[in-house]
Short mmCIF file of C-alpha atoms in Angstrom, two decimals:
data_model
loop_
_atom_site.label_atom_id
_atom_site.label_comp_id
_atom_site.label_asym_id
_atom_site.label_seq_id
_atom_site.Cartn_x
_atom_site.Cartn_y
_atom_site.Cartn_z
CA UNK A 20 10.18 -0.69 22.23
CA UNK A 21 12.08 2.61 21.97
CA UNK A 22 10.76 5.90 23.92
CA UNK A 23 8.19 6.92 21.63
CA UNK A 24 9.06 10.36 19.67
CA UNK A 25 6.18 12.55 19.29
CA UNK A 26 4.65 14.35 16.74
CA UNK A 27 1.29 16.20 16.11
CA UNK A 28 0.21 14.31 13.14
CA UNK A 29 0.92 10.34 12.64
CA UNK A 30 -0.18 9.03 8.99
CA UNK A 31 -0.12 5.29 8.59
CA UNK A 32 0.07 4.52 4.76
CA UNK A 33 1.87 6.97 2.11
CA UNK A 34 -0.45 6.38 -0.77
CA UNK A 35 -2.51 9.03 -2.55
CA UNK A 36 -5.00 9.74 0.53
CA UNK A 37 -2.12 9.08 2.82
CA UNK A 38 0.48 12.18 0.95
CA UNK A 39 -2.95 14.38 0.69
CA UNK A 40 -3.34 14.50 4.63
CA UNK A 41 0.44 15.38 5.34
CA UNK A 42 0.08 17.78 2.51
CA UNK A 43 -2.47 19.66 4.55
CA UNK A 44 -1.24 19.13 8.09
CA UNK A 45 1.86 20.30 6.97
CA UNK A 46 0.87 23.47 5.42
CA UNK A 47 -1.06 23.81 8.55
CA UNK A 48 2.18 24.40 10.43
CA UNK A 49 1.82 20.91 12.26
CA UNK A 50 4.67 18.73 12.93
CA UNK A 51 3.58 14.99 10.71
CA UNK A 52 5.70 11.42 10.29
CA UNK A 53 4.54 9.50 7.38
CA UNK A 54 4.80 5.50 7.98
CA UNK A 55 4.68 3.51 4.91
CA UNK A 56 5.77 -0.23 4.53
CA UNK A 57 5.68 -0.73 0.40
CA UNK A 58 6.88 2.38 -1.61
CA UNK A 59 5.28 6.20 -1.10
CA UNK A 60 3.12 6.88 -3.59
CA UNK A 61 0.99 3.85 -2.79
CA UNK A 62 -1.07 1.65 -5.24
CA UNK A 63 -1.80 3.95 -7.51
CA UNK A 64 1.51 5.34 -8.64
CA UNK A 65 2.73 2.25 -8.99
CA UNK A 66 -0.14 -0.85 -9.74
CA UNK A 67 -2.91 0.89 -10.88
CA UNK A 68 -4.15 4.26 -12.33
CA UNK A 69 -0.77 5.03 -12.94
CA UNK A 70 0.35 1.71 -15.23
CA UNK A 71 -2.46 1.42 -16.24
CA UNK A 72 -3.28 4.31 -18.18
CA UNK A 73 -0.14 4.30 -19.18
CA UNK A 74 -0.70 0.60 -20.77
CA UNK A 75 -4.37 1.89 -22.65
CA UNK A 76 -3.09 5.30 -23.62
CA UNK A 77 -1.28 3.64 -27.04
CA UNK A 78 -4.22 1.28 -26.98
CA UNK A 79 -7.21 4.14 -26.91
CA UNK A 80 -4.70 6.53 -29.51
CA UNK A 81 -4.42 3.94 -32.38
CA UNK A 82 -8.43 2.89 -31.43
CA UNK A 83 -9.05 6.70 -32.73
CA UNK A 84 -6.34 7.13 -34.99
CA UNK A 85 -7.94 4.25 -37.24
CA UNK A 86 -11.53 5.98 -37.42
CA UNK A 87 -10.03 9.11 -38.74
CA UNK A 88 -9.68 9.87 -42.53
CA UNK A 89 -5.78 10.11 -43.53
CA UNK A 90 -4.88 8.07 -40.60
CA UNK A 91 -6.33 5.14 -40.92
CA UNK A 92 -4.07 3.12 -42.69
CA UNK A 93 -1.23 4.42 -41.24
CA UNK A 94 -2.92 3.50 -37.73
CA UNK A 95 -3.29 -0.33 -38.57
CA UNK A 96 -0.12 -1.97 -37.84
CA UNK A 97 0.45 -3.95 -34.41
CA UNK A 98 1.40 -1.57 -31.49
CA UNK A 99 5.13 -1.62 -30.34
CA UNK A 100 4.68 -3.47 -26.92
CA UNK A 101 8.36 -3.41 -25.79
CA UNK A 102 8.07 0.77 -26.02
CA UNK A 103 5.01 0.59 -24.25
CA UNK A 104 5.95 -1.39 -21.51
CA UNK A 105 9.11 0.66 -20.95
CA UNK A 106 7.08 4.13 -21.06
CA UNK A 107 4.78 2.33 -18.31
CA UNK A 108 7.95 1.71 -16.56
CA UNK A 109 9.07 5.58 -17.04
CA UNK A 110 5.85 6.67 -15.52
CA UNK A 111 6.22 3.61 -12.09
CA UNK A 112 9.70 5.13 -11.88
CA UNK A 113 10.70 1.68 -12.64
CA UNK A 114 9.21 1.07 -9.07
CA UNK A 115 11.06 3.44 -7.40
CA UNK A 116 10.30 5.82 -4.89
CA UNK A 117 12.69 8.80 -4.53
CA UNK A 118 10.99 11.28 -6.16
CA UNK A 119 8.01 11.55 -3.61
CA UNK A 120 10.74 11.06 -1.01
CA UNK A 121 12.39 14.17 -1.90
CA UNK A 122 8.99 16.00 -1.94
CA UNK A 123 8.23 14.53 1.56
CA UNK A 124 11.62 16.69 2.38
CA UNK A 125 10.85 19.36 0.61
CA UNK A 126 7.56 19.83 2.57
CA UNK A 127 9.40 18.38 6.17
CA UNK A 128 7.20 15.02 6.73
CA UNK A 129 9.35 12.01 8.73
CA UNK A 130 9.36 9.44 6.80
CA UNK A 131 9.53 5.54 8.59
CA UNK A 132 9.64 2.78 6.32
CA UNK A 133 8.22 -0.40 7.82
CA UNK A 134 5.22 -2.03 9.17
CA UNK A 135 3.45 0.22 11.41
CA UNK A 136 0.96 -0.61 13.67
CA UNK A 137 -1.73 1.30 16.07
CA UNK A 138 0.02 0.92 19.52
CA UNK A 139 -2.99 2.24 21.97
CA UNK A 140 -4.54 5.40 21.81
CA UNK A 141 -2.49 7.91 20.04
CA UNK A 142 0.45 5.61 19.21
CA UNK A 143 1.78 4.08 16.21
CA UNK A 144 4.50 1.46 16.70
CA UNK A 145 6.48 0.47 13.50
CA UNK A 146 8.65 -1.83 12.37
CA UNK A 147 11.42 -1.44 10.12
CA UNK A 148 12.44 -3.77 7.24
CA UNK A 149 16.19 -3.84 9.32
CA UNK A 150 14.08 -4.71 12.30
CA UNK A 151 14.24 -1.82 14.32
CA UNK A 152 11.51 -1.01 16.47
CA UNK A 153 10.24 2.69 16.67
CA UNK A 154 7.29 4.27 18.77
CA UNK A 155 5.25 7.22 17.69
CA UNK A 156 2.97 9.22 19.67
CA UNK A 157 0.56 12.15 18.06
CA UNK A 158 -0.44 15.61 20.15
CA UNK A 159 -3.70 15.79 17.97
CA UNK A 160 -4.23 12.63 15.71
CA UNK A 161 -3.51 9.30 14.02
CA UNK A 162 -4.76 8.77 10.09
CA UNK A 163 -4.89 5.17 8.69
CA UNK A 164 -4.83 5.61 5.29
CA UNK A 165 -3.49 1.80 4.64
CA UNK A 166 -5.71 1.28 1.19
CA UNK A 167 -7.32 -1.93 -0.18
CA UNK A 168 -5.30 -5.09 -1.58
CA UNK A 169 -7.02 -7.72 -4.13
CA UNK A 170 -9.31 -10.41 -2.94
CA UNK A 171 -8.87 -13.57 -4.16
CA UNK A 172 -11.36 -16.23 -4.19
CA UNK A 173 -10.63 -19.78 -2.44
CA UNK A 174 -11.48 -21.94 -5.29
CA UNK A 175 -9.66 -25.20 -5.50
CA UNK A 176 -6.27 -25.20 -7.24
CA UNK A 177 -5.97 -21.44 -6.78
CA UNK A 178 -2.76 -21.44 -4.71
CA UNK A 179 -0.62 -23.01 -7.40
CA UNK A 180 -1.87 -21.07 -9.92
CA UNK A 181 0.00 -17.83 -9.90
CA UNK A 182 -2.93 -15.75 -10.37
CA UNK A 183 -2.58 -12.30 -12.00
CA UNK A 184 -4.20 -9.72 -9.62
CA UNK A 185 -4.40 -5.85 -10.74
CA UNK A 186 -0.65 -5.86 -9.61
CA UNK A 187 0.72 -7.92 -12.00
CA UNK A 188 -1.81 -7.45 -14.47
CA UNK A 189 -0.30 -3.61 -14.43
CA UNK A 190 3.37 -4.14 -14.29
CA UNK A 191 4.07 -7.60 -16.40
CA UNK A 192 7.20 -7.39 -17.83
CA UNK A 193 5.98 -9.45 -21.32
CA UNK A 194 2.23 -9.79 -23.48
CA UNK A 195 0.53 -12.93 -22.45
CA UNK A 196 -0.54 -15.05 -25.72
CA UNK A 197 -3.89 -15.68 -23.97
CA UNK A 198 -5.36 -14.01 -21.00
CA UNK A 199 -8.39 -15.11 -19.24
CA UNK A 200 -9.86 -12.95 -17.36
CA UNK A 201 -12.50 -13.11 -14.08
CA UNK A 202 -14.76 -10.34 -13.44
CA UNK A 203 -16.15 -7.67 -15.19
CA UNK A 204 -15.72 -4.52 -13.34
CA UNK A 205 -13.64 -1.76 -14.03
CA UNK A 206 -10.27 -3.54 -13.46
CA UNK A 207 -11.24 -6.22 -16.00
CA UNK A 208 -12.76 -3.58 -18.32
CA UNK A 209 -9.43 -1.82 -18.62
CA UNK A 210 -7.24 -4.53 -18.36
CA UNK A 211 -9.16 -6.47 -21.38
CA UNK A 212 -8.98 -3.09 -23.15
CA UNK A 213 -4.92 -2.76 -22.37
CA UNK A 214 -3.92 -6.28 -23.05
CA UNK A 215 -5.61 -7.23 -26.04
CA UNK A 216 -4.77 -4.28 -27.59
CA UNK A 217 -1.23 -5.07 -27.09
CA UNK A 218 -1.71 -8.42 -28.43
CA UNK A 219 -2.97 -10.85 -26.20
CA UNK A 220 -6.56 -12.96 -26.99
CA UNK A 221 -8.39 -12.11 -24.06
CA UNK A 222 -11.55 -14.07 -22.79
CA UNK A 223 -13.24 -12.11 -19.65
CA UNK A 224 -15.12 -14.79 -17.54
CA UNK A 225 -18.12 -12.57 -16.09
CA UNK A 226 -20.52 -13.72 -13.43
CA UNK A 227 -22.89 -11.38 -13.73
CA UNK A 228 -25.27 -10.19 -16.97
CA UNK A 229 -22.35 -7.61 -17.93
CA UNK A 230 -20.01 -5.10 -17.47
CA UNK A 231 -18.91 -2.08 -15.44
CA UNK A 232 -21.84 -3.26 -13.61
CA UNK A 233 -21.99 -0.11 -11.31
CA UNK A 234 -22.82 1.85 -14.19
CA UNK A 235 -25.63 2.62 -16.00
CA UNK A 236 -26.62 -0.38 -18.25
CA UNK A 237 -25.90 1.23 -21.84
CA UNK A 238 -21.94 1.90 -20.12
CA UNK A 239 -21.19 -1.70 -19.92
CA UNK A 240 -22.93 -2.61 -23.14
CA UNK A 241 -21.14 -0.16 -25.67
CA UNK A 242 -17.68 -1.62 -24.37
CA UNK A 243 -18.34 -5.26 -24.52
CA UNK A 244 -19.63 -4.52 -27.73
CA UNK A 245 -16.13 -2.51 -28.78
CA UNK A 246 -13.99 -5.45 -27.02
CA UNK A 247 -15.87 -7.90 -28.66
CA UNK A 248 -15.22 -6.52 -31.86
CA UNK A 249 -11.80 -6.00 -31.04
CA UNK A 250 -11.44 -9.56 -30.65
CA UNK A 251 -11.90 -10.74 -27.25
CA UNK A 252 -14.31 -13.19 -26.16
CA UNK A 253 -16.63 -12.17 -23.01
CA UNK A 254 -18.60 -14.99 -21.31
CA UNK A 255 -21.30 -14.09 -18.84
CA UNK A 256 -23.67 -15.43 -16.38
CA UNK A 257 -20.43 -18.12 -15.75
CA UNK A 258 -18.59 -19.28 -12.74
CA UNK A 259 -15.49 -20.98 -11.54
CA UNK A 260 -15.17 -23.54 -9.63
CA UNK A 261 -11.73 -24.75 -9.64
CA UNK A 262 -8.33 -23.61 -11.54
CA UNK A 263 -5.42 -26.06 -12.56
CA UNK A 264 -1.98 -25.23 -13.42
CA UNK A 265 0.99 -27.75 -13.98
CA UNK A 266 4.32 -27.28 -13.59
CA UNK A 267 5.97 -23.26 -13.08
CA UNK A 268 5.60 -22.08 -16.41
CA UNK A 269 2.77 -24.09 -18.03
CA UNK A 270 -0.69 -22.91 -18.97
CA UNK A 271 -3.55 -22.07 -16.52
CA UNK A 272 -7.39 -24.31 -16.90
CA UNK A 273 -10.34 -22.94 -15.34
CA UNK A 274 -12.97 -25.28 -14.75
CA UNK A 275 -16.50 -23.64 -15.38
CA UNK A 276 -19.19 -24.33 -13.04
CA UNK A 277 -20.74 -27.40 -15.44
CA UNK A 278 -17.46 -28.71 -16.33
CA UNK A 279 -16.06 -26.69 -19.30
CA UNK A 280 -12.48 -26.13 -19.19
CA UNK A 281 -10.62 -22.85 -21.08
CA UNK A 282 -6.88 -22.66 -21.24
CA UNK A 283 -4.87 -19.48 -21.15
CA UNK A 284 -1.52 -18.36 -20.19
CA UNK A 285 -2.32 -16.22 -17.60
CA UNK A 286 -4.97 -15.56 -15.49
CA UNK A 287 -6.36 -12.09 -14.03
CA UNK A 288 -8.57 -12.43 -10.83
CA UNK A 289 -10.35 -9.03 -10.94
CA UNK A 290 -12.72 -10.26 -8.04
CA UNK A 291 -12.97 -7.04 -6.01
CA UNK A 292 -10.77 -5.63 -2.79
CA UNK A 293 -10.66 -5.53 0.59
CA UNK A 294 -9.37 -3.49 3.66
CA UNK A 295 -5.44 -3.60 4.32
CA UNK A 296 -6.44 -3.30 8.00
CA UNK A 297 -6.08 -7.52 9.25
CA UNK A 298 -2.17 -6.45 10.88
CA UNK A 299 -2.52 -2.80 11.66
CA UNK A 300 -3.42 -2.91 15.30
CA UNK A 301 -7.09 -1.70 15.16
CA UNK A 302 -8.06 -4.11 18.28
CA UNK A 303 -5.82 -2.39 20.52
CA UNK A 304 -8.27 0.87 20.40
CA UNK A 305 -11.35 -1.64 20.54
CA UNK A 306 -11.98 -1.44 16.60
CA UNK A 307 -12.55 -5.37 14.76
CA UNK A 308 -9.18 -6.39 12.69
CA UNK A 309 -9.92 -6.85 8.49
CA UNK A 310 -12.68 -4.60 8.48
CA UNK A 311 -13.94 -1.21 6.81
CA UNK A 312 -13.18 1.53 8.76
CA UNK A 313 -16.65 3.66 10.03
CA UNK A 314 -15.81 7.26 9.59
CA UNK A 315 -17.93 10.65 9.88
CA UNK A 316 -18.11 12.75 7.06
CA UNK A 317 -14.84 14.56 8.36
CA UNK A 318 -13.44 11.18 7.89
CA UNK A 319 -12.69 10.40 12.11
CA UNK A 320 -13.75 7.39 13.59
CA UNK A 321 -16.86 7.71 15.81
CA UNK A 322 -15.88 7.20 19.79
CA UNK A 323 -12.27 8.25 18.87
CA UNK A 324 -11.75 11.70 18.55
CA UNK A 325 -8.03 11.34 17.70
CA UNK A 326 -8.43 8.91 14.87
CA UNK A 327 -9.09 9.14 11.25
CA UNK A 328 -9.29 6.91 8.48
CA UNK A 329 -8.86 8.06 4.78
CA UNK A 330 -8.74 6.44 1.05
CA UNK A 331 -10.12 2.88 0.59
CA UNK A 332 -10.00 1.75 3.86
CA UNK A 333 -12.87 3.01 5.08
CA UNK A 334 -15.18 2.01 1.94
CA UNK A 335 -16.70 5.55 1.23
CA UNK A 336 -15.50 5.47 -2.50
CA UNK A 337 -12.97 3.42 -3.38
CA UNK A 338 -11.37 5.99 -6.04
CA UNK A 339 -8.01 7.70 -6.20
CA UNK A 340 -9.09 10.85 -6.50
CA UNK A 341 -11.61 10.50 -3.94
CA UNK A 342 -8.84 9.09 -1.60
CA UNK A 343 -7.07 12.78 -1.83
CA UNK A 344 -10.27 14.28 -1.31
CA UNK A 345 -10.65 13.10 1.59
CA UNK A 346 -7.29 13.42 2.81
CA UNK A 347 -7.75 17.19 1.92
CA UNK A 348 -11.06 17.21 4.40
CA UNK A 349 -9.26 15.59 7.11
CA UNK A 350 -5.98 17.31 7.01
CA UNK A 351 -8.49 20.52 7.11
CA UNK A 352 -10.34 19.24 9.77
CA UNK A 353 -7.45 17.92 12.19
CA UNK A 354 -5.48 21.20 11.73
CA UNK A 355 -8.92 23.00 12.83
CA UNK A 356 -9.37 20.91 15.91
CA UNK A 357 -5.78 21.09 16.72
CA UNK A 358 -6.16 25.29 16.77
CA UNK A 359 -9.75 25.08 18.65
CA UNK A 360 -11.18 26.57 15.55
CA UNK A 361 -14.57 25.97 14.93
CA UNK A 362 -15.35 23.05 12.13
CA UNK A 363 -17.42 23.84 9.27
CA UNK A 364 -19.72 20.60 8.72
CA UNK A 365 -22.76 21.51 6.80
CA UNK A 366 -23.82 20.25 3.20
CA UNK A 367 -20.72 20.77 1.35
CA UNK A 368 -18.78 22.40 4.25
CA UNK A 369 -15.06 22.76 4.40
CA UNK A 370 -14.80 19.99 6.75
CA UNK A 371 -17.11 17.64 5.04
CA UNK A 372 -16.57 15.09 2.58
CA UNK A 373 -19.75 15.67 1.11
CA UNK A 374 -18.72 14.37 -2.61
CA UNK A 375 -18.32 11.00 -1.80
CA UNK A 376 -21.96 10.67 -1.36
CA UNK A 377 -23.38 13.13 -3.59
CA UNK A 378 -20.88 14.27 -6.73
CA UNK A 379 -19.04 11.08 -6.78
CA UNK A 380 -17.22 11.15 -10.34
CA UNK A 381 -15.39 8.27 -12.49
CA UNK A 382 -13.69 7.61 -15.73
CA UNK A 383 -13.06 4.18 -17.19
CA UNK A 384 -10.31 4.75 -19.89
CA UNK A 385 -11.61 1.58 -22.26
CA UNK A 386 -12.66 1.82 -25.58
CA UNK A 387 -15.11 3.80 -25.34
CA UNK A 388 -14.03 5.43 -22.39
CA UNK A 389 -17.26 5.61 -19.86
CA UNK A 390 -17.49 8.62 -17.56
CA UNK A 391 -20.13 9.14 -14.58
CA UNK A 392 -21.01 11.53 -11.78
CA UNK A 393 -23.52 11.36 -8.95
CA UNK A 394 -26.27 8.94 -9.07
CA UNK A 395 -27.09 6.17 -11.77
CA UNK A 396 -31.26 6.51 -12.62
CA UNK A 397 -32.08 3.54 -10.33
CA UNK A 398 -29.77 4.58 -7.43
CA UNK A 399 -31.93 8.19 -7.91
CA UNK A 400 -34.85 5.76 -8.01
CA UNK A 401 -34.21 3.83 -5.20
CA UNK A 402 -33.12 7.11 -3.06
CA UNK A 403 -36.90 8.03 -3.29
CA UNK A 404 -36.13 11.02 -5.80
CA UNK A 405 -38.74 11.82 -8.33
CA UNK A 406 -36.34 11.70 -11.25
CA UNK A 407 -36.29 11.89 -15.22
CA UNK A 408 -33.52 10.20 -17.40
CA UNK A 409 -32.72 12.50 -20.67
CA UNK A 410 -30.99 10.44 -22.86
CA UNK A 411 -29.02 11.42 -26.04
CA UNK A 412 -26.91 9.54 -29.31
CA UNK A 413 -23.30 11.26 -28.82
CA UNK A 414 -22.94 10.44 -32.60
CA UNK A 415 -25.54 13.15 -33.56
CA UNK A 416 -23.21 15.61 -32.10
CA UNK A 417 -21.14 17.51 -34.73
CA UNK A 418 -18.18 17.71 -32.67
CA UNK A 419 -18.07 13.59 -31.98
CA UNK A 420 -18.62 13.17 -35.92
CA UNK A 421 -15.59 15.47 -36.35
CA UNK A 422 -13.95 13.35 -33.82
CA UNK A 423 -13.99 9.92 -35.33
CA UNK A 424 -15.75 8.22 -38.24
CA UNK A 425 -18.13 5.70 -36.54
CA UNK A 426 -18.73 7.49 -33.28
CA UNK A 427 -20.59 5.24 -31.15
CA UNK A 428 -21.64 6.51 -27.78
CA UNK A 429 -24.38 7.61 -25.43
CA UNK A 430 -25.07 10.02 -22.63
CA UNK A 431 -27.87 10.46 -19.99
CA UNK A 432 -28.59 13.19 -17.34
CA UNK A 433 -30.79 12.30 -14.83
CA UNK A 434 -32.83 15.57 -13.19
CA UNK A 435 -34.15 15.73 -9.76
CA UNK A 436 -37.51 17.18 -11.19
CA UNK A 437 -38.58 18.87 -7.72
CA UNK A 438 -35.34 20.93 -7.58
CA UNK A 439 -34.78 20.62 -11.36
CA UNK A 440 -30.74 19.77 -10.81
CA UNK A 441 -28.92 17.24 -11.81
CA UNK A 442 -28.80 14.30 -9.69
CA UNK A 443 -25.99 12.28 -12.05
CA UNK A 444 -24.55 12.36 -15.41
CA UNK A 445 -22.76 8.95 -17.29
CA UNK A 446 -21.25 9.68 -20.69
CA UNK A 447 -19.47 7.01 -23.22
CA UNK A 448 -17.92 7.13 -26.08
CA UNK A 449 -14.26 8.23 -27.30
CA UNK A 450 -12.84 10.91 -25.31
CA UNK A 451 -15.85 11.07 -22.59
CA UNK A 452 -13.82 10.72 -19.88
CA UNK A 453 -12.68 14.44 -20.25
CA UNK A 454 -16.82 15.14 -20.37
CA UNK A 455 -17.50 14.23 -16.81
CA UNK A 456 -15.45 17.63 -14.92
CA UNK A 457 -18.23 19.68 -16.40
CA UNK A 458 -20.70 16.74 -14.97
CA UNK A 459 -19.20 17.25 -11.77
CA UNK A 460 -19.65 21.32 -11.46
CA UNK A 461 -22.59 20.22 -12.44
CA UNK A 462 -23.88 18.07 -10.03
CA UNK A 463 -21.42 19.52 -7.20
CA UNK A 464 -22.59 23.05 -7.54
CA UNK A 465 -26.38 21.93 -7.64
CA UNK A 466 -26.49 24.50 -11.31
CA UNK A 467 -30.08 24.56 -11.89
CA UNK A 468 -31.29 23.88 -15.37
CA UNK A 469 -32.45 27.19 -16.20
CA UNK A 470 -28.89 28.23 -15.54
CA UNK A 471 -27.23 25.58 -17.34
CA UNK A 472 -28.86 26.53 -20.70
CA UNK A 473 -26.59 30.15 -20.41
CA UNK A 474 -23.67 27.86 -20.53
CA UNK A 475 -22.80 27.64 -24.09
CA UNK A 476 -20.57 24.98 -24.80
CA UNK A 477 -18.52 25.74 -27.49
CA UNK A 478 -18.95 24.33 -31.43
CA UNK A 479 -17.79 22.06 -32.40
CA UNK A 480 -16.92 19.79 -29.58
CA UNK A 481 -17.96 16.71 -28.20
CA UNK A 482 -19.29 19.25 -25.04
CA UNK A 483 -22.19 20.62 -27.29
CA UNK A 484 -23.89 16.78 -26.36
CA UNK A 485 -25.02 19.74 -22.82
CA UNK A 486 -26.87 21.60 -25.41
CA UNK A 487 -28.56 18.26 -27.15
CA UNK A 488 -28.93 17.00 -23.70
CA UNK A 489 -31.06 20.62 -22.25
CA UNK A 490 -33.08 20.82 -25.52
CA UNK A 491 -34.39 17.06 -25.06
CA UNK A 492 -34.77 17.74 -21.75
CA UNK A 493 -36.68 20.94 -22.29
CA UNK A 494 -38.48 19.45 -25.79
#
């Protein structure tokens, strides 16, 4: 190994949470290298929110275009794939990365490409695809910020199969004539949303009783409903045991648990994630390889006061945007420790990463997009909160009429009736996802009730479904 070159900050992983943190130790004034082995930008930019949203934007636009009067007919022709998969490729930078290089430049982060690994206590030893071998050592702290890739399972036949995971799923270069699908969370939501909008006969293989299962109930029901009648087929309360494909280009079987067999020509495994953290040298600081990360609420590992772990790895909220979040709170807290400056850790402190736990938010862009924030009405249950659920039809409001003939959709609040604040919010229907911000203030700021009737939303939008939502609430 070379003499190791030191810096203040050492990030290891230049996705999302990864870019957040040298964002803020930078402005901080603190010297920060950036190690990343794939491109920078991470997952996100490039095999998930990204492409994917980019896939279901033309899908959700024509979904809405076809419920409106005057546009209707002109909405019902098949969707141009090739320009969609090109503008997906516009917005991956055809899987390029110099764009957030030159703002790593701009801002004066070191960028090393290659595998890096933890090297001891305060060291990061990388490896570069040329294989060069390069030692860092950070003044004040090492981040891991290495994400989540796609699990797998080991059923028999699996290996020859070419399964799709999210990856491919997000950047295929062509529409699969038949798509099965396994899972039914919010990958295989969106993904059964994207593709058979484009053209594809999807069948979504669900083990459980339904969808977006992390939701509440009525989420998961309104979109297999809307998928359903958009022509895919969703099985539940089904497993695989096995998977058989022939050949390199041939179709892929799954064999149901029972026997059944269903053909496609691809096949998604949307069967959860799992810590990038197997090769990144946790045991040589006494921390177990493949695992979650345990982090305080400042996001640094307990017993090491010089490391941090950020984004997915360390199973707080596996979200994008939560990811930055907490790359914000830890590049805030480092840069305190590193100038003695006192940290500021109290509910909802500076230094605290306080939404992941309490004002958690999430959009699903499907058809109906499904937006939530904070608790569900059993986790509130379960929590010990004395709670009430207001429910409301979204399609009784005059701005989701106005919106699209046919509105389907529902919302719920759920109130912590000791404090009387909200607790959670979940909204679905076309266009919620832009609903759940307001949620979020919501729920983030603790608003009581009696102040959230002053705040008029205005008419007439989908937002006036606050107003329905108070009234019930009040009676």
């Amino acid at each position: 190994m070379s003499e190791a070159v030191e810096y203040d900050v050492v990030v290891l992983g230049g996705g999302p949470a990864g870019e957040n943190v040298v964002d803020r130790t930078r402005a901080a004034g603190l010297s920060t290298a950036l190690v990343e082995s794939e491109l920078v930008g991470g997952e996100c930019s490039y095999w998930a929110c990204v492409p994917s949203k980019a896939l279901l934007r033309p899908v959700l636009a024509r979904a809405d275009a076809r419920r409106v009067p005057g546009l209707a007919d002109a909405a019902e022709g098949p969707l141009d794939a090739p320009a969609v998969l090109a503008h997906r490729d516009y917005w991956t930078g055809d899987w390029k990365d110099q764009g957030q290089i030159d703002w790593l430049d701009s801002i004066g982060v070191e960028l090393y490409r290659g595998h890096g690994r933890l090297y001891g206590v305060r060291k990061v030893a990388v490896t570069s695809p040329e294989g060069e071998h390069h030692v860092l050592s950070a003044r004040h702290a090492v981040v891991v910020a290495t994400g989540t890739r796609a699990v797998v399972p080991d059923l028999p036949g699996i290996a020859g199969a070419r399964p799709w995971t999210s990856r491919e799923a997000t950047s295929a270069q062509g529409v699969p004539g038949r798509l099965l699908i396994v899972g039914g969370s919010v990958v295989a939501a969106e993904m059964a949303t994207a593709w058979q909008g484009l053209g594809s006969q999807v069948t979504m293989l669900v083990r459980g009783s339904g969808l977006l299962p992390r939701m509440e109930d009525f989420a998961g029901e309104l979109v297999a409903d809307a998928l359903r009648e958009a022509g895919a087929v969703i099985r539940t309360d089904v497993a695989v045991e096995a998977v058989v494909r022939d050949g390199s280009t041939g179709p892929v079987q799954v064999v149901l648990e029972g026997g059944e067999t269903l053909e496609g020509d691809e096949l998604l495994m949307a069967t959860g994630r799992a810590p990038r953290t197997d090769d990144i040298g946790l045991e040589t600081v006494g921390l177990p390889a493949g695992k979650w990360i345990d982090v305080d609420d400042s996001c640094r590992v307990p017993g090491h006061d010089w490391l941090y772990a950020v984004g997915d790895v360390n199973h707080r909220a596996l979200l994008t945007h939560q990811g930055k979040y907490q790359g914000r709170i830890a590049g805030a807290a480092i840069a305190a420790r590193a100038a003695g400056a006192p940290l500021d850790t109290g509910p909802w402190g500076a230094h605290t990463a306080a939404a992941d736990t309490r004002a958690l938010p999430q959009a699903v862009f499907t058809d109906p997009e499904a937006a939530a924030v904070g608790l569900t009405l059993a986790e509130a249950e379960r929590a010990g909160h004395r709670v009430r659920a207001v429910d409301y039809d979204l399609s009784k409001v005059s701005g989701a009429g106005l919106y699209a003939d046919g509105y389907r959709g529902r919302a719920r609040m759920v109130v912590d009736l000791d404090r009387e604040v909200l607790l959670g919010a979940t909204f679905v229907g076309p266009g919620a996802a832009e609903l759940v911000h307001a949620a979020t203030i919501a729920v983030a700021g603790e608003v009581p009730i009696e102040r959230l009737w002053h705040a008029v939303p205005a008419f007439p939008t989908i937002s006036e479904i606050w107003l329905r939502l108070l009234e019930t609430y009040r009676g």
